[in-house]
Tab-separated table of C-alpha atoms and ligand atoms in Angstrom:
chain	number	residue	atom	x	y	z
A	1	MET	CA	12.825	8.181	-21.184
A	2	LYS	CA	10.145	10.564	-19.949
A	3	LYS	CA	11.075	13.056	-17.215
A	4	GLY	CA	8.957	12.959	-14.070
A	5	CYS	CA	8.042	15.404	-11.305
A	6	PRO	CA	9.460	14.489	-7.852
A	7	TYR	CA	5.913	14.379	-6.399
A	8	GLY	CA	4.500	12.212	-9.188
A	9	THR	CA	2.140	14.835	-10.668
A	10	HIS	CA	3.065	13.524	-14.150
A	11	ARG	CA	0.919	10.443	-13.400
A	12	VAL	CA	-2.233	12.294	-12.440
A	13	LEU	CA	-5.017	11.622	-14.970
A	14	GLU	CA	-7.953	13.339	-13.278
A	15	PRO	CA	-8.520	15.950	-12.159
A	16	LYS	CA	-5.517	17.623	-13.753
A	17	GLY	CA	-3.353	19.882	-11.603
A	18	VAL	CA	-3.713	18.027	-8.296
A	19	LEU	CA	-1.170	15.826	-6.522
A	20	PRO	CA	-1.450	12.013	-6.713
A	21	GLN	CA	-3.023	11.550	-3.236
A	22	PRO	CA	-6.106	13.737	-3.717
A	23	ALA	CA	-6.349	12.745	-7.418
A	24	PHE	CA	-9.272	10.525	-8.365
A	25	LYS	CA	-7.261	8.581	-10.934
A	26	ILE	CA	-3.549	8.163	-11.638
A	27	SER	CA	-1.709	6.211	-14.324
A	28	ASN	CA	-0.549	2.744	-13.243
A	29	ASP	CA	1.323	2.087	-16.484
A	30	MET	CA	4.459	0.331	-15.234
A	31	GLU	CA	6.879	1.874	-17.739
A	32	ILE	CA	8.961	4.068	-15.415
A	33	TYR	CA	9.784	7.763	-15.780
A	34	ASP	CA	13.430	8.809	-15.315
A	35	ASN	CA	13.021	9.520	-11.568
A	36	GLU	CA	10.853	6.584	-10.524
A	37	ILE	CA	11.494	3.239	-8.873
A	38	LEU	CA	9.659	0.116	-10.030
A	39	ILE	CA	8.784	-2.336	-7.265
A	40	ASP	CA	7.836	-5.968	-7.653
A	41	VAL	CA	5.155	-6.157	-4.962
A	42	GLN	CA	4.882	-9.025	-2.508
A	43	THR	CA	2.375	-7.869	0.142
A	44	LEU	CA	-0.027	-4.990	0.657
A	45	ASN	CA	-0.812	-3.890	4.206
A	46	ILE	CA	-4.221	-2.303	3.809
A	47	ASP	CA	-4.968	0.534	6.239
A	48	SER	CA	-7.113	-0.878	9.067
A	49	ALA	CA	-10.030	1.568	8.645
A	50	SER	CA	-10.030	0.795	4.914
A	51	PHE	CA	-9.773	-2.989	5.315
A	52	THR	CA	-12.532	-2.988	7.939
A	53	GLN	CA	-14.803	-1.056	5.547
A	54	ILE	CA	-14.011	-3.343	2.571
A	55	SER	CA	-14.499	-6.470	4.653
A	56	ASP	CA	-17.832	-5.155	5.989
A	57	GLU	CA	-18.964	-4.317	2.456
A	58	ALA	CA	-18.035	-7.842	1.310
A	59	LYS	CA	-19.652	-9.324	4.466
A	60	GLY	CA	-16.310	-10.966	5.221
A	61	ASP	CA	-16.312	-12.995	1.990
A	62	VAL	CA	-12.728	-13.386	0.707
A	63	GLU	CA	-13.727	-13.447	-2.978
A	64	GLY	CA	-15.821	-10.334	-2.368
A	65	ILE	CA	-12.849	-8.565	-0.729
A	66	LYS	CA	-10.655	-9.455	-3.727
A	67	LYS	CA	-13.278	-8.101	-6.145
A	68	ILE	CA	-13.593	-4.793	-4.277
A	69	MET	CA	-9.810	-4.352	-4.026
A	70	LYS	CA	-9.279	-5.059	-7.733
A	71	GLY	CA	-12.173	-2.748	-8.591
A	72	ILE	CA	-10.575	0.100	-6.621
A	73	VAL	CA	-7.239	-0.284	-8.399
A	74	ASP	CA	-8.861	-0.669	-11.848
A	75	GLU	CA	-10.826	2.513	-11.318
A	76	ARG	CA	-8.157	4.672	-9.666
A	77	GLY	CA	-4.737	3.208	-10.579
A	78	LYS	CA	-4.017	3.118	-6.811
A	79	HIS	CA	-5.504	1.431	-3.751
A	80	GLN	CA	-7.438	4.328	-2.304
A	81	ASN	CA	-10.605	3.268	-0.540
A	82	PRO	CA	-13.382	5.533	-1.887
A	83	VAL	CA	-15.181	5.512	1.486
A	84	THR	CA	-12.316	6.083	3.935
A	85	GLY	CA	-9.983	7.797	1.434
A	86	SER	CA	-7.074	5.885	2.976
A	87	GLY	CA	-4.551	3.394	1.585
A	88	GLY	CA	-1.925	1.430	3.478
A	89	MET	CA	1.575	0.501	2.378
A	90	LEU	CA	3.483	-2.307	0.717
A	91	ILE	CA	6.526	-4.515	0.809
A	92	GLY	CA	8.380	-5.570	-2.339
A	93	THR	CA	11.654	-5.812	-4.204
A	94	VAL	CA	13.277	-3.023	-6.210
A	95	GLU	CA	13.122	-4.058	-9.878
A	96	LYS	CA	14.244	-0.914	-11.749
A	97	ILE	CA	15.657	2.460	-10.770
A	98	GLY	CA	15.283	5.479	-13.066
A	99	PRO	CA	18.612	6.984	-14.240
A	100	ALA	CA	17.832	10.425	-12.780
A	101	LEU	CA	18.029	8.903	-9.292
A	102	GLU	CA	21.661	7.879	-9.661
A	103	GLY	CA	23.569	9.252	-6.648
A	104	LYS	CA	20.281	10.358	-5.025
A	105	THR	CA	19.188	7.022	-3.565
A	106	ASP	CA	20.941	4.326	-1.563
A	107	LEU	CA	18.740	1.668	-3.138
A	108	LYS	CA	19.880	-0.936	-5.629
A	109	VAL	CA	18.012	-3.465	-7.734
A	110	GLY	CA	17.092	-6.476	-5.586
A	111	ASP	CA	16.717	-4.561	-2.300
A	112	LYS	CA	13.665	-5.526	-0.236
A	113	ILE	CA	11.835	-2.399	0.901
A	114	ALA	CA	8.671	-1.214	2.583
A	115	THR	CA	7.201	1.956	1.149
A	116	LEU	CA	6.433	4.593	3.759
A	117	VAL	CA	4.042	6.563	1.589
A	118	SER	CA	0.385	5.699	1.369
A	119	LEU	CA	-1.090	3.307	-1.169
A	120	SER	CA	-3.616	6.094	-1.696
A	121	LEU	CA	-1.016	7.822	-3.888
A	122	THR	CA	1.093	4.882	-5.110
A	123	PRO	CA	0.624	3.703	-8.727
A	124	LEU	CA	-0.272	0.021	-8.362
A	125	ARG	CA	-1.103	-2.845	-10.685
A	126	ILE	CA	-2.598	-6.001	-9.225
A	127	ASP	CA	-2.210	-9.025	-11.539
A	128	GLU	CA	-3.420	-11.558	-8.988
A	129	ILE	CA	-4.368	-11.645	-5.321
A	130	THR	CA	-2.755	-14.820	-3.987
A	131	ASP	CA	-3.612	-14.704	-0.281
A	132	ILE	CA	-5.571	-12.583	2.196
A	133	ARG	CA	-4.855	-12.520	5.937
A	134	PRO	CA	-7.949	-10.641	7.173
A	135	GLU	CA	-6.957	-10.709	10.825
A	136	ILE	CA	-3.911	-8.530	10.071
A	137	ASP	CA	-5.157	-6.592	7.005
A	138	GLN	CA	-2.414	-8.079	4.791
A	139	VAL	CA	-2.890	-9.153	1.192
A	140	ASP	CA	-0.291	-11.023	-0.883
A	141	ILE	CA	-0.365	-10.156	-4.556
A	142	LYS	CA	1.441	-10.557	-7.820
A	143	GLY	CA	1.811	-7.040	-9.116
A	144	LYS	CA	3.932	-3.916	-9.504
A	145	ALA	CA	4.083	-0.479	-7.956
A	146	ILE	CA	5.901	2.794	-8.523
A	147	LEU	CA	7.735	4.854	-5.899
A	148	PHE	CA	8.085	8.544	-6.746
A	149	GLU	CA	11.328	10.462	-6.217
A	150	SER	CA	9.893	12.080	-3.059
A	151	GLY	CA	8.577	8.732	-1.784
A	152	LEU	CA	9.826	7.529	1.597
A	153	TYR	CA	10.877	3.931	2.098
A	154	ALA	CA	12.660	1.714	4.597
A	155	LYS	CA	14.951	-1.173	3.800
A	156	ILE	CA	13.714	-4.278	5.580
A	157	PRO	CA	16.040	-4.924	8.538
A	158	GLU	CA	17.487	-8.411	8.772
A	159	ASP	CA	16.846	-8.931	12.494
A	160	LEU	CA	13.029	-8.723	12.308
A	161	PRO	CA	10.468	-10.863	10.419
A	162	GLU	CA	9.198	-9.189	7.231
A	163	ASN	CA	5.468	-9.267	7.990
A	164	LEU	CA	6.122	-7.873	11.447
A	165	VAL	CA	8.143	-5.017	9.930
A	166	LEU	CA	5.340	-4.313	7.466
A	167	SER	CA	2.743	-4.225	10.256
A	168	VAL	CA	4.824	-1.925	12.444
A	169	LEU	CA	5.800	0.452	9.642
A	170	ASP	CA	2.162	0.746	8.534
A	171	VAL	CA	1.437	2.708	11.704
A	172	ALA	CA	4.936	4.094	12.374
A	173	GLY	CA	3.731	7.697	12.565
A	174	ALA	CA	1.600	7.039	15.650
A	175	PRO	CA	4.184	5.889	18.225
A	176	ALA	CA	6.724	8.384	16.894
A	177	GLN	CA	4.248	11.276	17.282
A	178	THR	CA	3.286	9.968	20.722
A	179	ALA	CA	6.943	10.056	21.725
A	180	LYS	CA	7.069	13.724	20.731
A	181	MET	CA	3.828	14.907	22.332
A	182	VAL	CA	3.792	13.178	25.724
A	183	SER	CA	5.722	14.881	28.554
A	184	PRO	CA	6.760	13.600	31.993
A	185	GLY	CA	3.804	13.579	34.409
A	186	ASP	CA	1.112	13.614	31.707
A	187	THR	CA	-2.124	11.680	31.973
A	188	VAL	CA	-2.587	10.003	28.594
A	189	VAL	CA	-5.699	8.222	27.310
A	190	ILE	CA	-5.277	5.924	24.328
A	191	ILE	CA	-8.590	5.051	22.688
A	192	GLY	CA	-8.189	1.829	20.704
A	193	GLY	CA	-5.125	1.114	22.844
A	194	THR	CA	-4.993	-2.625	22.288
A	195	GLY	CA	-4.855	-2.419	18.476
A	196	LYS	CA	-1.638	-2.601	16.512
A	197	ALA	CA	-0.844	1.107	16.605
A	198	GLY	CA	-2.475	1.430	20.022
A	199	MET	CA	-0.024	-0.916	21.748
A	200	LEU	CA	2.957	0.887	20.204
A	201	CYS	CA	1.503	4.206	21.393
A	202	LEU	CA	0.949	2.815	24.914
A	203	TYR	CA	4.577	1.775	25.067
A	204	GLU	CA	5.881	5.174	23.962
A	205	ALA	CA	3.396	7.054	26.176
A	206	LYS	CA	4.430	5.098	29.270
A	207	LYS	CA	8.081	5.642	28.491
A	208	ARG	CA	7.621	9.420	28.018
A	209	ALA	CA	5.050	10.076	30.801
A	210	GLY	CA	7.332	8.298	33.275
A	211	VAL	CA	6.566	7.251	36.840
A	212	THR	CA	4.741	10.493	37.626
A	213	GLY	CA	2.423	10.105	34.636
A	214	LYS	CA	-0.561	7.865	34.049
A	215	VAL	CA	-1.323	5.948	30.881
A	216	ILE	CA	-4.880	4.722	30.381
A	217	CYS	CA	-5.658	2.073	27.795
A	218	LEU	CA	-9.260	2.111	26.574
A	219	ASP	CA	-10.545	-0.448	24.092
A	220	TYR	CA	-13.578	-2.445	23.126
A	221	SER	CA	-11.733	-5.751	22.959
A	222	GLU	CA	-11.625	-7.735	26.220
A	223	GLU	CA	-9.060	-10.098	24.773
A	224	GLY	CA	-6.910	-7.149	23.695
A	225	LEU	CA	-7.148	-5.605	27.148
A	226	LYS	CA	-6.050	-8.880	28.780
A	227	ARG	CA	-3.093	-9.028	26.397
A	228	ALA	CA	-2.060	-5.417	27.083
A	229	LYS	CA	-2.390	-5.963	30.837
A	230	ALA	CA	-0.251	-9.098	30.738
A	231	ALA	CA	2.455	-7.078	28.973
A	232	ASP	CA	2.097	-4.227	31.518
A	233	LEU	CA	1.645	-1.637	28.769
A	234	ALA	CA	-0.494	0.835	30.773
A	235	ASP	CA	-1.411	1.957	34.293
A	236	GLU	CA	-5.197	1.568	33.869
A	237	TYR	CA	-7.281	-0.610	31.545
A	238	ILE	CA	-10.843	0.306	30.628
A	239	GLN	CA	-13.289	-1.698	28.545
A	240	ALA	CA	-15.667	0.656	26.739
A	241	ASP	CA	-17.322	1.447	23.435
A	242	ALA	CA	-15.720	4.647	22.172
A	243	THR	CA	-18.852	5.594	20.245
A	244	ASP	CA	-20.605	5.993	23.614
A	245	ALA	CA	-18.983	9.313	24.485
A	246	VAL	CA	-20.652	10.044	27.817
A	247	SER	CA	-20.019	6.596	29.270
A	248	VAL	CA	-16.356	6.846	28.199
A	249	MET	CA	-16.095	10.306	29.790
A	250	ASN	CA	-17.486	8.993	33.098
A	251	LYS	CA	-15.085	6.057	33.120
A	252	ILE	CA	-12.084	8.305	32.534
A	253	ALA	CA	-13.335	10.744	35.204
A	254	ASP	CA	-13.426	7.829	37.675
A	255	VAL	CA	-9.787	6.841	37.156
A	256	THR	CA	-8.439	10.411	37.023
A	257	ASP	CA	-10.393	11.859	39.993
A	258	GLY	CA	-12.209	14.054	37.487
A	259	LYS	CA	-8.979	15.653	36.230
A	260	MET	CA	-9.208	14.015	32.766
A	261	ALA	CA	-6.401	13.662	30.197
A	262	ASP	CA	-3.590	15.983	29.194
A	263	VAL	CA	-3.172	14.043	25.964
A	264	THR	CA	-5.714	11.806	24.244
A	265	ILE	CA	-4.740	9.624	21.312
A	266	ASN	CA	-7.525	8.272	19.122
A	267	ILE	CA	-6.331	5.183	17.308
A	268	VAL	CA	-9.516	3.204	16.636
A	269	ASN	CA	-10.575	1.888	13.232
A	270	ILE	CA	-14.252	2.851	13.265
A	271	PRO	CA	-16.181	6.136	12.872
A	272	ASN	CA	-18.006	8.273	15.474
A	273	THR	CA	-15.427	8.341	18.265
A	274	GLU	CA	-14.519	12.044	18.027
A	275	MET	CA	-16.737	13.109	20.953
A	276	ALA	CA	-15.348	10.498	23.359
A	277	SER	CA	-11.849	11.783	22.581
A	278	ILE	CA	-12.856	15.405	23.154
A	279	LEU	CA	-14.825	14.782	26.354
A	280	VAL	CA	-12.058	12.816	28.085
A	281	THR	CA	-9.524	15.600	27.463
A	282	LYS	CA	-9.072	18.449	29.938
A	283	ASP	CA	-9.445	22.076	28.829
A	284	GLU	CA	-6.315	23.146	26.911
A	285	GLY	CA	-5.327	19.506	26.579
A	286	LEU	CA	-4.378	17.846	23.309
A	287	VAL	CA	-6.340	15.374	21.191
A	288	TYR	CA	-4.389	13.504	18.566
A	289	PHE	CA	-6.583	11.940	15.866
A	290	PHE	CA	-4.596	9.187	14.201
A	291	SER	CA	-7.664	7.204	13.192
A	292	MET	CA	-8.468	7.373	9.499
A	293	ALA	CA	-12.139	7.169	10.381
A	294	THR	CA	-11.967	10.636	12.000
A	295	SER	CA	-14.292	13.333	10.681
A	296	PHE	CA	-12.884	16.849	10.745
A	297	THR	CA	-16.425	18.252	10.830
A	298	LYS	CA	-17.531	16.079	13.735
A	299	ALA	CA	-14.380	16.925	15.710
A	300	ALA	CA	-14.438	20.672	15.063
A	301	LEU	CA	-18.172	21.236	15.532
A	302	GLY	CA	-18.370	18.686	18.328
A	303	ALA	CA	-15.683	20.422	20.415
A	304	GLU	CA	-17.351	23.774	19.855
A	305	GLY	CA	-20.735	22.292	20.758
A	306	VAL	CA	-19.571	21.204	24.217
A	307	GLY	CA	-17.438	24.305	24.796
A	308	LYS	CA	-14.137	22.430	24.977
A	309	ASP	CA	-10.976	24.432	24.354
A	310	VAL	CA	-8.775	21.550	23.263
A	311	GLU	CA	-6.016	21.498	20.692
A	312	MET	CA	-6.717	18.923	17.980
A	313	VAL	CA	-3.964	17.466	15.846
A	314	VAL	CA	-4.369	15.502	12.627
A	315	GLY	CA	-2.233	12.353	12.766
A	316	ASN	CA	0.459	12.862	10.174
A	317	GLY	CA	1.590	9.444	8.930
A	318	TYR	CA	5.120	10.829	8.850
A	319	THR	CA	7.357	12.398	11.410
A	320	LYS	CA	11.157	12.430	11.293
A	321	GLY	CA	12.641	9.128	12.448
A	322	HIS	CA	9.263	7.351	12.531
A	323	ALA	CA	10.503	4.085	11.004
A	324	GLU	CA	13.496	3.873	13.351
A	325	ILE	CA	11.455	4.810	16.451
A	326	SER	CA	8.727	2.233	15.784
A	327	LEU	CA	11.040	-0.623	14.837
A	328	GLN	CA	13.229	0.150	17.863
A	329	ILE	CA	10.228	-0.672	20.096
A	330	MET	CA	10.357	-4.222	18.736
A	331	ARG	CA	13.984	-4.476	19.847
A	332	GLU	CA	13.475	-2.765	23.233
A	333	SER	CA	10.392	-4.583	24.484
A	334	LYS	CA	10.437	-8.359	24.534
A	335	ALA	CA	6.820	-8.449	25.719
A	336	LEU	CA	5.599	-6.380	22.747
A	337	ARG	CA	7.819	-8.206	20.305
A	338	ASP	CA	6.312	-11.513	21.461
A	339	ILE	CA	2.785	-10.146	20.995
A	340	PHE	CA	3.582	-8.707	17.568
A	341	GLU	CA	5.300	-11.886	16.393
A	342	LYS	CA	2.291	-13.912	17.467
A	343	LEU	CA	-0.301	-11.586	15.959
A	344	TYR	CA	1.389	-10.109	12.898
A	345	ALA	CA	4.499	-12.027	11.839
B	1	NAP	N1	-2.742	8.789	10.344
B	1	NAP	C1	-2.079	7.907	9.607
B	1	NAP	O1	-1.197	8.209	8.846
B	1	NAP	C2	-2.434	6.437	9.736
B	1	NAP	C3	-1.601	5.444	9.215
B	1	NAP	C4	-1.956	4.102	9.410
B	1	NAP	C5	-3.115	3.776	10.114
B	1	NAP	N2	-3.934	4.760	10.572
B	1	NAP	C6	-5.178	4.489	11.314
B	1	NAP	O2	-4.896	4.136	12.653
B	1	NAP	C7	-6.005	3.408	13.182
B	1	NAP	C8	-5.502	2.179	13.930
B	1	NAP	O3	-4.857	1.266	13.039
B	1	NAP	P1	-4.421	-0.164	13.574
B	1	NAP	O4	-3.748	-0.844	12.443
B	1	NAP	O5	-3.765	-0.037	14.882
B	1	NAP	O6	-5.903	-0.823	13.791
B	1	NAP	P2	-6.333	-2.016	14.724
B	1	NAP	O7	-5.197	-2.896	15.061
B	1	NAP	O8	-7.540	-2.615	14.063
B	1	NAP	O9	-6.779	-1.295	16.087
B	1	NAP	C9	-7.987	-0.619	16.273
B	1	NAP	C10	-8.425	-0.833	17.712
B	1	NAP	O10	-9.617	-0.073	17.955
B	1	NAP	C11	-10.503	-0.906	18.707
B	1	NAP	N3	-11.891	-0.517	18.547
B	1	NAP	C12	-12.744	-0.770	17.513
B	1	NAP	N4	-13.959	-0.299	17.779
B	1	NAP	C13	-13.900	0.263	19.021
B	1	NAP	C14	-14.860	0.897	19.857
B	1	NAP	N5	-16.132	1.089	19.466
B	1	NAP	N6	-14.451	1.339	21.052
B	1	NAP	C15	-13.186	1.173	21.490
B	1	NAP	N7	-12.227	0.565	20.744
B	1	NAP	C16	-12.589	0.122	19.525
B	1	NAP	C17	-10.284	-2.282	18.092
B	1	NAP	O11	-10.845	-3.281	18.954
B	1	NAP	P3	-11.399	-4.642	18.311
B	1	NAP	O12	-10.197	-5.455	18.012
B	1	NAP	O13	-12.288	-5.205	19.367
B	1	NAP	O14	-12.151	-4.242	17.057
B	1	NAP	C18	-8.764	-2.306	18.004
B	1	NAP	O15	-8.181	-2.704	19.222
B	1	NAP	C19	-6.907	3.089	11.983
B	1	NAP	O16	-7.971	3.994	11.937
B	1	NAP	C20	-5.992	3.323	10.816
B	1	NAP	O17	-6.739	3.653	9.689
B	1	NAP	C21	-3.583	6.079	10.424
């Protein structure tokens, strides 16, 4: 059996010498190396920015979406959207475990797992797309995937529905990072706050900012805002288009007496919202860009252009304990669990 690198570099076809995520093409041959895990895939949770782009390109046509998704995997050996660069994650059953992993993993054949590494680096073969649930970015397939030795995963807990777990784990980094960066008394603005990740971030922000803090939920969706309000997820709710930076800034100034935000979390699924995030943040405040539609250039040059000294953080999909923190929200908050079961389970 062939010996593999823990990071999966042995599967990179082009360009040579890079890691699987930035690679253009990787091998999706499903014969495993000695340190790989073969997964029989059940469902893909496509990253929201990626699914939105694919769906727009296909004009919402399901057959068109299938064709684009299969085309991506045929070309790259992985589901990495060429426009957004992002992936998503998957749920499936462990089918084979390479012998070099003996004693190194707690997994056994037959375990149901969610991968916690992006589809943008996961070798994937799609044999058939059996169902698409566009409203929650989930796609059922017949196919296989490979988890590298360094690949993170979570066993599916028995007390929560599988599709709900998949949806929550897809964005697990966001609420876990929010928990770490919000302090008592902070004013926090969450742009895209009524989306899947947004609601989890609102919950963590409110918990960490405490009674002396203020959590502001900003979103385009009126229905989403009504839902978040009914669940009491924030202190203020603002309907606005985050691509209209100045209008967003004025609305946040109104509800903060001009003081603006200590922490701003951008969690939308569309481009051109960098400036709204920067303008609503006070000098020396923190902007956390979790959205995959974020442009580094627009954020960096945009902040400079308006003379804003803000710290800007790239949303790392992983932080220690992210799976536990995000799934725990589903156990702690009945209101959020009800919403998530209705929307995503
Ligand atoms: N950094 C990472 O590792 C990582 C991992 C996973 C996901 N992500 C990214 O996280 C983001 C959120 O994912 P998600 O699954 O939570 O997506 P989601 O459920 O689709 O939420 C996005 C929210 O943004 C709102 N929105 C869209 N356009 C807006 C506008 N112009 N102004 C204000 N709000 C607007 C949407 O409202 P409507 O419903 O009205 O459209 C929705 O409520 C995506 O960009 C995704 O790619 C990042």
